[in-house]
């Protein structure tokens, strides 16, 4: 497994992503990895590395021009307008997808997108934009889209959320699953009992918002669930 | 892998269960397999066999004294009173557990219970009765118990349900997950998008109730999820 840092342009910024390549040669299925709103950190870089160990080309993409936003107010000030603007989310996602597609090891016919929070919302928007993905996984980011656009999603969608997540409450989960169901999408939702927002994310040193907390056991399960989805939809042969 | 039919007494009937033993010798983790309300059929027998192939001692238990109840009216006439009577469910579950524990290959410290519909409700009731289980999985059977008793459940609970299941509708799912959450149980719920009641069950030749239907893709996923739970909680070493 080898890794490489890649700079690219998106959303008016210079983004800095993390590409992880599996051992061996030849094309492999590929995975976009979208970070939480706080931004790309070693958490997502390690996930990309873990996927490369499993045989995938993985690209953990950047949200904020090479920065993390440890201050909740700064994070929300940037992410809330972004989450309200499908065009900007798609721009960020498509720029990352272009990087992944430009990698010679990537099999362009077998690309999946996984993401967490804002990164998950971007993965969903790529599907609503009609991008040819083989699977979408979103943890915490159960965001709804513009009317009618979910019907463009042509791959399985897997979603995970903490039962006690106040930022993604039951009404939002129901709006999301209703959108998927009405659009005829092949979807699943896993509710992790007792988990808060960002339950998958190891503790960080900066301040966190109320309702956010790590749940190591459910974090391991959610990762297992995502890996199972990839094994189903983009198996490494 | 070898199998054996075992007769035993429960609920005033002579039950006929299906025991599947893994190859090799020595004790192994063990799994109770509870059938849908229609009763023990080759569907559950094959699941027990598949678990034995994975290295588990598995016992698919009987609900109706060696009979299947292909007529929906007859099935409901027997199952509805049963589902309303925790004592009878526990009797049926404990009798099956005694058979499993009597098998020398069973490691009595590592027993899990999985079930479908009525069989899932029985698996949950064993937990509420304080039985020392290592994991409980229930598909379709998201039944609530008597107040306070869920606190006796000391193992992870995994539940699966079809989003369009009219027999296990959202209000019932919420009552079930609220019971688990209030009791401090380590729980998860998977909602399989578009799936009906008994989505995991291959088509049967008899008449089925409205709202019942097979969903092969989600059926495979639910099996994968159950196997993952067993791998987490009662790994074959």
XYZ file of C-alpha atoms in Angstrom:
474
model
C 0.000 0.000 0.000
C 1.323 3.445 -0.919
C -0.076 6.920 -0.370
C 0.233 10.265 -2.092
C -0.923 13.793 -1.356
C -2.674 15.467 -4.289
C -3.530 19.145 -4.705
C -6.488 20.092 -6.894
C -8.902 22.997 -7.316
C -12.505 23.062 -6.064
C -14.935 25.573 -4.541
C -12.495 28.404 -5.208
C -9.823 26.784 -3.034
C -6.750 24.620 -3.450
C -7.771 21.285 -1.977
C -5.280 18.746 -0.640
C -6.504 15.151 -0.769
C -5.011 11.830 0.273
C -4.743 9.017 -2.288
C -4.071 5.457 -1.134
C -3.132 2.788 -3.649
C -3.300 -0.953 -3.072
C -0.298 -3.209 -3.558
C 0.064 -4.866 -6.922
C -0.600 -3.553 -10.387
C -3.581 -3.105 -12.634
C -6.947 -1.483 -12.194
C -8.955 -1.833 -8.996
C -12.363 -0.677 -7.788
C -12.114 2.779 -6.290
C -13.676 4.644 -3.387
C -14.160 8.331 -2.656
C -13.959 9.025 1.092
C -15.714 12.189 2.256
C -14.842 13.685 5.668
C -16.981 15.153 8.436
C -17.611 18.905 8.337
C -14.541 19.535 10.487
C -12.499 18.604 7.435
C -10.012 16.043 6.203
C -7.934 14.592 9.030
C -5.943 11.489 9.787
C -9.239 9.758 10.636
C -10.271 9.750 6.975
C -6.713 9.256 5.725
C -6.491 6.077 7.809
C -9.813 4.905 6.381
C -8.508 5.395 2.854
C -5.371 3.470 3.827
C -7.500 0.664 5.288
C -9.461 0.460 2.025
C -6.213 0.288 0.055
C -5.141 -2.617 2.293
C -8.370 -4.322 1.203
C -7.463 -3.773 -2.449
C -9.249 -0.532 -3.310
C -7.921 2.684 -4.782
C -9.157 5.210 -2.210
C -9.159 8.982 -2.247
C -9.962 10.892 0.944
C -10.979 14.299 -0.290
C -10.704 17.760 1.192
C -13.536 20.127 2.099
C -11.809 23.306 3.175
C -8.667 24.024 1.159
C -6.217 21.966 3.181
C -7.554 23.089 6.549
C -9.418 21.513 9.420
C -11.899 23.731 11.243
C -11.532 22.833 14.912
C -13.702 25.700 16.083
C -17.378 24.681 15.884
C -18.514 28.185 14.958
C -16.063 28.403 12.075
C -17.005 24.885 10.945
C -20.725 25.668 10.979
C -20.182 29.043 9.268
C -18.566 27.229 6.356
C -20.585 23.975 6.299
C -24.144 25.254 6.717
C -24.118 27.339 3.490
C -22.320 24.480 1.736
C -24.966 21.941 2.825
C -27.664 24.301 1.541
C -26.064 24.532 -1.909
C -26.174 21.285 -3.928
C -24.198 22.942 -6.722
C -21.230 23.672 -4.472
C -21.363 20.197 -2.931
C -21.387 18.623 -6.392
C -18.470 20.788 -7.468
C -16.411 19.602 -4.508
C -17.423 15.988 -5.091
C -16.857 16.042 -8.843
C -13.415 17.627 -8.448
C -12.453 14.787 -6.112
C -13.955 12.263 -8.506
C -11.836 13.711 -11.320
C -8.697 13.128 -9.241
C -9.749 9.539 -8.556
C -10.594 8.906 -12.213
C -7.237 10.337 -13.325
C -5.402 7.685 -11.291
C -4.384 4.881 -13.695
C -5.024 2.204 -11.050
C -8.699 3.274 -10.816
C -11.255 1.171 -12.677
C -13.614 3.942 -13.843
C -16.504 1.483 -14.120
C -16.339 0.537 -10.428
C -16.373 3.651 -8.262
C -18.187 3.980 -4.934
C -18.561 7.039 -2.701
C -18.624 6.890 1.074
C -18.785 9.842 3.400
C -19.398 11.085 6.915
C -21.574 14.071 7.772
C -20.874 16.770 5.176
C -18.814 14.248 3.211
C -21.774 11.879 3.182
C -24.075 14.652 1.978
C -21.639 15.230 -0.892
C -21.641 11.513 -1.753
C -25.441 11.627 -1.958
C -25.377 14.774 -4.113
C -23.080 13.032 -6.595
C -25.768 10.369 -6.915
C -28.530 12.958 -7.309
C -26.372 14.613 -9.967
C -26.462 11.389 -11.974
C -22.839 10.354 -11.466
C -22.280 6.696 -12.335
C -21.480 5.285 -8.897
C -21.728 1.634 -7.860
C -22.562 2.332 -4.195
C -23.119 5.258 -1.845
C -22.613 5.087 1.920
C -23.372 7.987 4.209
C -22.902 8.114 7.971
C -24.567 10.994 9.852
C -25.260 12.804 6.571
C -28.897 11.869 5.871
C -29.602 14.964 3.852
C -32.508 15.392 1.470
C -32.095 16.808 -2.015
C -33.984 18.812 -4.572
C -37.343 17.337 -5.600
C -37.107 14.572 -8.164
C -33.339 14.330 -8.287
C -32.998 11.224 -6.107
C -34.418 9.222 -9.014
C -31.043 9.711 -10.705
C -29.415 7.524 -8.052
C -28.854 4.169 -9.734
C -26.832 2.337 -7.083
C -27.498 0.965 -3.595
C -27.539 3.594 -0.864
C -26.549 2.614 2.660
C -27.067 5.103 5.490
C -26.088 4.991 9.158
C -27.052 7.251 12.035
C -26.881 7.333 15.829
C -30.270 6.930 17.497
C -29.541 9.832 19.852
C -28.082 12.150 17.190
C -29.795 15.516 17.766
C -28.320 16.968 14.577
C -29.895 14.215 12.441
C -33.138 13.609 14.368
C -35.917 11.102 13.537
C -37.855 13.589 11.385
C -34.779 14.146 9.203
C -34.143 10.404 8.929
C -37.753 9.881 7.869
C -37.565 12.665 5.278
C -34.418 11.084 3.861
C -35.782 7.526 3.719
C -39.063 8.778 2.259
C -37.108 10.531 -0.506
C -35.168 7.339 -1.253
C -38.287 5.163 -1.171
C -40.337 7.477 -3.401
C -37.470 7.615 -5.899
C -37.270 3.831 -6.094
C -33.729 3.764 -4.729
C -32.333 0.528 -3.271
C -31.709 1.836 0.241
C -30.976 0.741 3.794
C -30.770 2.620 7.080
C -28.911 1.428 10.164
C -29.797 3.126 13.449
C -27.035 2.604 16.022
C -28.678 2.516 19.445
C -27.507 5.141 21.895
C -25.015 6.730 19.520
C -24.619 10.491 19.122
C -23.590 12.558 16.105
C -20.154 11.672 14.705
C -20.159 8.454 16.781
C -17.761 6.961 14.220
C -15.137 9.636 14.808
C -12.375 9.051 17.394
C -12.113 11.773 20.033
C -10.533 14.933 18.781
C -8.558 17.402 20.801
C -10.664 20.406 19.896
C -13.994 21.425 21.369
C -17.030 19.586 20.069
C -20.643 20.575 19.721
C -23.339 19.293 22.091
C -24.814 16.013 20.838
C -21.491 14.869 19.384
C -19.661 11.893 20.842
C -17.576 8.860 19.973
C -18.990 5.316 20.316
C -16.095 2.929 19.617
C -18.219 -0.233 19.357
C -20.745 1.214 16.927
C -17.852 2.881 15.058
C -16.344 -0.557 14.405
C -19.758 -1.878 13.336
C -20.386 1.022 10.968
C -17.008 0.420 9.353
C -17.833 -3.304 9.012
C -21.163 -2.320 7.412
C -19.451 0.008 4.923
C -16.878 -2.646 4.023
C -19.721 -5.157 3.511
C -21.440 -2.694 1.158
C -18.254 -2.309 -0.875
C -17.763 -6.088 -0.939
C -21.287 -6.411 -2.328
C -21.192 -3.616 -4.897
C -17.522 -3.197 -5.878
C -15.852 -6.465 -4.886
C -12.094 -6.729 -5.207
C -11.703 -9.698 -7.513
C -21.396 -30.949 8.813
C -24.001 -33.387 10.126
C -27.647 -32.947 11.074
C -30.054 -34.665 13.417
C -33.767 -34.400 14.115
C -34.594 -34.074 17.812
C -37.988 -34.450 19.486
C -38.628 -32.607 22.734
C -41.577 -31.353 24.761
C -42.759 -27.724 24.923
C -46.041 -25.809 25.100
C -47.950 -29.052 25.622
C -46.734 -30.442 22.295
C -44.045 -32.745 21.003
C -41.698 -30.443 19.119
C -39.366 -31.636 16.351
C -36.246 -29.504 15.909
C -33.285 -29.647 13.548
C -29.768 -29.781 14.990
C -26.770 -29.058 12.750
C -23.255 -29.851 13.961
C -20.057 -28.455 12.482
C -17.283 -30.700 11.270
C -14.495 -31.506 13.684
C -14.624 -32.189 17.387
C -14.779 -30.201 20.581
C -17.054 -27.427 21.801
C -18.202 -24.637 19.542
C -20.321 -21.510 19.948
C -23.978 -22.305 19.459
C -27.002 -20.614 17.908
C -30.723 -21.048 18.425
C -32.630 -20.401 15.187
C -36.279 -19.388 15.609
C -38.673 -19.692 12.666
C -41.402 -17.397 11.344
C -44.924 -17.911 12.660
C -45.700 -20.318 9.847
C -43.380 -22.768 11.601
C -40.149 -24.647 11.139
C -39.427 -25.386 7.492
C -36.473 -26.117 5.268
C -35.788 -22.348 5.193
C -34.688 -22.388 8.832
C -33.156 -25.855 8.575
C -30.925 -24.587 5.758
C -29.942 -21.594 7.892
C -28.918 -23.897 10.727
C -26.926 -25.947 8.230
C -25.239 -22.782 6.903
C -24.269 -21.813 10.460
C -22.817 -25.287 11.031
C -20.759 -24.828 7.867
C -19.405 -21.657 9.511
C -18.445 -23.654 12.598
C -21.462 -23.182 14.883
C -23.649 -25.732 16.608
C -27.093 -24.607 15.423
C -30.548 -25.712 16.492
C -33.574 -24.651 14.428
C -36.460 -25.032 16.827
C -40.097 -25.879 16.335
C -43.115 -23.718 17.180
C -46.093 -25.918 16.463
C -45.434 -29.545 17.368
C -43.844 -30.676 14.124
C -46.319 -28.835 11.897
C -46.188 -25.899 9.527
C -49.326 -23.769 9.369
C -49.718 -22.866 5.708
C -53.158 -21.369 6.218
C -52.821 -17.758 7.398
C -55.940 -17.970 9.565
C -54.677 -21.068 11.353
C -51.214 -19.495 11.749
C -52.643 -16.299 13.243
C -55.027 -18.230 15.482
C -52.068 -19.984 17.046
C -49.423 -17.205 16.928
C -51.390 -14.197 18.144
C -52.166 -15.692 21.582
C -48.595 -16.989 21.750
C -47.135 -13.546 21.010
C -49.346 -12.083 23.747
C -48.060 -14.552 26.340
C -44.387 -14.090 27.315
C -44.564 -17.130 29.577
C -45.479 -19.450 26.710
C -42.844 -17.913 24.438
C -40.195 -18.378 27.118
C -41.282 -21.972 27.639
C -40.843 -22.720 23.947
C -37.505 -20.897 23.838
C -36.136 -22.473 27.020
C -37.092 -25.972 25.894
C -35.137 -25.406 22.682
C -32.249 -23.968 24.672
C -32.200 -27.090 26.851
C -31.822 -29.222 23.726
C -28.963 -27.049 22.503
C -27.245 -27.094 25.907
C -27.555 -30.877 26.113
C -25.504 -31.259 22.940
C -21.895 -32.031 23.970
C -20.480 -29.944 21.097
C -22.218 -26.812 22.459
C -20.114 -24.374 24.453
C -22.689 -23.321 27.070
C -20.852 -20.043 27.658
C -21.265 -18.925 24.063
C -24.881 -19.193 22.962
C -26.675 -16.715 20.699
C -30.339 -16.638 19.660
C -31.535 -15.505 16.250
C -35.095 -15.575 15.035
C -37.573 -14.420 12.448
C -41.023 -13.054 13.251
C -42.457 -15.169 16.061
C -39.065 -16.877 16.418
C -37.441 -13.463 16.833
C -39.972 -12.494 19.475
C -39.055 -15.680 21.351
C -35.336 -14.842 21.106
C -36.084 -11.431 22.666
C -38.196 -12.991 25.413
C -35.308 -15.268 26.369
C -33.244 -12.125 26.864
C -35.993 -10.444 28.897
C -36.188 -13.629 30.970
C -32.535 -13.167 31.936
C -31.105 -16.047 29.912
C -27.342 -15.736 29.497
C -27.102 -15.141 25.749
C -24.152 -13.583 23.921
C -26.228 -12.015 21.115
C -29.837 -11.702 20.008
C -30.903 -11.098 16.409
C -34.514 -10.615 15.404
C -35.852 -10.072 11.912
C -39.462 -8.844 11.589
C -40.108 -9.618 15.263
C -39.667 -6.212 16.899
C -41.944 -6.992 19.807
C -42.025 -5.096 23.085
C -42.035 -6.846 26.442
C -43.340 -6.364 29.942
C -42.232 -3.138 31.643
C -38.758 -3.255 33.106
C -37.805 -6.685 31.833
C -35.646 -5.519 28.921
C -33.049 -4.427 31.485
C -32.288 -8.130 31.949
C -30.902 -8.273 28.403
C -27.136 -8.262 28.800
C -26.010 -8.883 25.225
C -26.085 -6.932 21.947
C -29.460 -6.902 20.217
C -29.601 -6.598 16.445
C -32.980 -6.044 14.769
C -33.966 -5.925 11.105
C -37.243 -4.901 9.483
C -38.603 -4.057 6.041
C -39.446 -0.376 5.634
C -42.802 -1.247 4.070
C -43.731 -3.968 6.567
C -47.346 -3.204 7.565
C -47.274 -5.849 10.305
C -44.304 -4.185 12.014
C -45.011 -0.502 11.249
C -42.941 2.532 12.299
C -44.827 3.027 15.577
C -44.021 -0.556 16.607
C -40.360 -0.130 15.615
C -40.163 3.034 17.686
C -41.786 1.361 20.695
C -39.260 -1.455 20.428
C -36.196 0.761 20.081
C -37.429 3.035 22.887
C -37.732 -0.020 25.142
C -34.183 -1.091 24.264
C -32.771 2.418 24.704
C -34.487 3.032 28.047
C -33.220 -0.323 29.309
C -29.629 0.533 28.382
C -29.404 -2.329 25.906
C -26.681 -2.278 23.229
C -29.007 -2.278 20.228
C -29.103 -1.679 16.474
C -31.942 -1.509 13.971
C -31.582 -2.036 10.237
C -34.448 -0.812 8.061
C -34.361 -2.510 4.648
C -35.773 -0.051 2.131
C -38.832 -1.205 0.230
C -38.998 -4.596 1.924
C -42.249 -6.148 3.169
C -42.893 -8.507 6.081
C -40.950 -11.779 5.891
C -38.733 -10.300 3.163
C -36.018 -12.765 4.205
C -38.201 -15.779 3.476
C -38.064 -17.444 0.038
C -41.438 -17.751 -1.669
C -43.600 -20.470 -0.225
C -46.201 -22.448 -2.056
C -49.007 -21.633 0.335
C -51.078 -18.460 0.470
C -49.495 -15.482 2.145
C -50.962 -12.540 3.989
C -51.111 -9.055 2.461
C -47.944 -7.088 3.204
C -45.784 -10.212 3.031
C -43.213 -10.635 0.288
C -39.748 -11.925 -0.495
C -36.889 -9.500 -1.271
C -33.909 -11.664 -2.314
C -31.307 -8.869 -2.193
C -32.245 -7.632 1.266
C -32.597 -11.264 2.389
C -28.933 -11.841 1.509
C -27.960 -8.631 3.292
C -29.925 -9.516 6.430
C -28.184 -12.889 6.524
C -24.810 -11.158 6.114
C -25.744 -8.811 8.980
C -26.700 -11.718 11.239
C -23.475 -13.573 10.418
C -21.517 -10.377 11.190
C -23.260 -10.138 14.575
C -22.326 -13.742 15.380
C -18.739 -13.126 14.243
C -18.607 -10.167 16.636
C -20.260 -11.757 19.666
C -19.629 -15.522 19.365
C -16.677 -15.839 16.994
C -15.638 -19.301 15.884
C -12.027 -19.457 17.044
